């Protein structure tokens, strides 16, 4: 069929016609809201590079979560900023750690909310790398033990899903075995499978106080030039027991999301990261972009690429739009 018989504009004439042939849907069900928790009371520190994002102490975090639950957001992703950092990142697995305490408080108050915890060492190590060091190198296998201990401590506190974001080889299998041996076979794994070494994480490192003190993360996170390697990473993670695989960042990697969705019959998540959020916020603050429209277009694009779930700092703003409450 071609012009003049077929005229694509026919189904663009009004909103109901457009709704009928709309191919991609975005709903609140697909949103995961990332949050930062710090020790203490009454704390709500704005993150200057991420307008609208705060570091909360648990009391204020519960208030923030209440508003997300009210907007029917099904899940949060929790990052902890510990009171104390050391070379081994020992607070990452402390029973009294900031994430462990927060998870217990959240689950007591919101038992049905899906609580996902980020499992990584960079927030907890004094050097800011995602693993244990030998000299200047992050050592893979000794790091697995610490990550698994940390994941287990999150599960013991009540986390529903653990999300390893370190990019060590073999960590998904190691964590799965550790959880299973301890009887946590119902705790899920959301694996940061194709996590690229990206400059888009810049604002997050202020929020999580996790910038590496020397060097960068190129020796463990993926090289942005690669696509086949993402497929290999995802197949390893699925074989090792990942329930959901994730691509991160999202916007510069929409092709990767699409390839993974096509090659695996597996839930795919995408992380709309800090830099993607801050770019929109900065342009909107200057009056250069319409924030709400660009936000919705961005999230729709990530869905259209193939993401089943989107982790985004816009979760509450998007939910308000989707529920007609903005
Ligand atoms: C920790 C971690 C990072 C992000 C999520 N988990 C930062 C990093 O790898 O340096 C980035 C999230 C964002 O930018 O929003 N490993």
mmCIF file with all atom_site columns, C-alpha atoms in Angstrom, residues 167 169 193-196 218 220-236 256 259-260 264:
data_model
loop_
_atom_site.group_PDB
_atom_site.id
_atom_site.type_symbol
_atom_site.label_atom_id
_atom_site.label_alt_id
_atom_site.label_comp_id
_atom_site.label_asym_id
_atom_site.label_entity_id
_atom_site.label_seq_id
_atom_site.pdbx_PDB_ins_code
_atom_site.Cartn_x
_atom_site.Cartn_y
_atom_site.Cartn_z
_atom_site.occupancy
_atom_site.B_iso_or_equiv
_atom_site.pdbx_formal_charge
_atom_site.auth_seq_id
_atom_site.auth_comp_id
_atom_site.auth_asym_id
_atom_site.auth_atom_id
_atom_site.pdbx_PDB_model_num
ATOM 1  C CA . UNK A 1 167 ? 30.592 -5.577  37.423 1.00 0.00 ? 167 UNK A CA 1
ATOM 2  C CA . UNK A 1 169 ? 32.960 -11.465 36.959 1.00 0.00 ? 169 UNK A CA 1
ATOM 3  C CA . UNK A 1 193 ? 24.563 -6.886  33.453 1.00 0.00 ? 193 UNK A CA 1
ATOM 4  C CA . UNK A 1 194 ? 25.585 -4.431  30.769 1.00 0.00 ? 194 UNK A CA 1
ATOM 5  C CA . UNK A 1 195 ? 26.877 -1.574  32.880 1.00 0.00 ? 195 UNK A CA 1
ATOM 6  C CA . UNK A 1 196 ? 29.057 0.751   30.885 1.00 0.00 ? 196 UNK A CA 1
ATOM 7  C CA . UNK A 1 218 ? 37.437 1.175   33.119 1.00 0.00 ? 218 UNK A CA 1
ATOM 8  C CA . UNK A 1 220 ? 35.653 -3.417  35.466 1.00 0.00 ? 220 UNK A CA 1
ATOM 9  C CA . UNK A 1 221 ? 32.780 -1.524  33.806 1.00 0.00 ? 221 UNK A CA 1
ATOM 10 C CA . UNK A 1 222 ? 32.127 -2.064  30.090 1.00 0.00 ? 222 UNK A CA 1
ATOM 11 C CA . UNK A 1 223 ? 33.725 -0.130  27.268 1.00 0.00 ? 223 UNK A CA 1
ATOM 12 C CA . UNK A 1 224 ? 31.063 2.074   25.595 1.00 0.00 ? 224 UNK A CA 1
ATOM 13 C CA . UNK A 1 225 ? 32.215 0.930   22.144 1.00 0.00 ? 225 UNK A CA 1
ATOM 14 C CA . UNK A 1 226 ? 30.977 -2.629  22.667 1.00 0.00 ? 226 UNK A CA 1
ATOM 15 C CA . UNK A 1 227 ? 27.697 -4.334  21.885 1.00 0.00 ? 227 UNK A CA 1
ATOM 16 C CA . UNK A 1 228 ? 28.465 -8.068  21.376 1.00 0.00 ? 228 UNK A CA 1
ATOM 17 C CA . UNK A 1 229 ? 30.134 -8.031  24.770 1.00 0.00 ? 229 UNK A CA 1
ATOM 18 C CA . UNK A 1 230 ? 26.855 -6.878  26.336 1.00 0.00 ? 230 UNK A CA 1
ATOM 19 C CA . UNK A 1 231 ? 25.241 -10.009 24.927 1.00 0.00 ? 231 UNK A CA 1
ATOM 20 C CA . UNK A 1 232 ? 27.963 -12.160 26.500 1.00 0.00 ? 232 UNK A CA 1
ATOM 21 C CA . UNK A 1 233 ? 27.572 -10.396 29.850 1.00 0.00 ? 233 UNK A CA 1
ATOM 22 C CA . UNK A 1 234 ? 23.817 -10.920 29.798 1.00 0.00 ? 234 UNK A CA 1
ATOM 23 C CA . UNK A 1 235 ? 24.111 -14.616 28.911 1.00 0.00 ? 235 UNK A CA 1
ATOM 24 C CA . UNK A 1 236 ? 26.542 -15.163 31.765 1.00 0.00 ? 236 UNK A CA 1
ATOM 25 C CA . UNK A 1 256 ? 21.800 -2.414  23.556 1.00 0.00 ? 256 UNK A CA 1
ATOM 26 C CA . UNK A 1 259 ? 19.408 -6.200  21.149 1.00 0.00 ? 259 UNK A CA 1
ATOM 27 C CA . UNK A 1 260 ? 19.055 -7.795  24.564 1.00 0.00 ? 260 UNK A CA 1
ATOM 28 C CA . UNK A 1 264 ? 16.803 -13.203 25.297 1.00 0.00 ? 264 UNK A CA 1
#
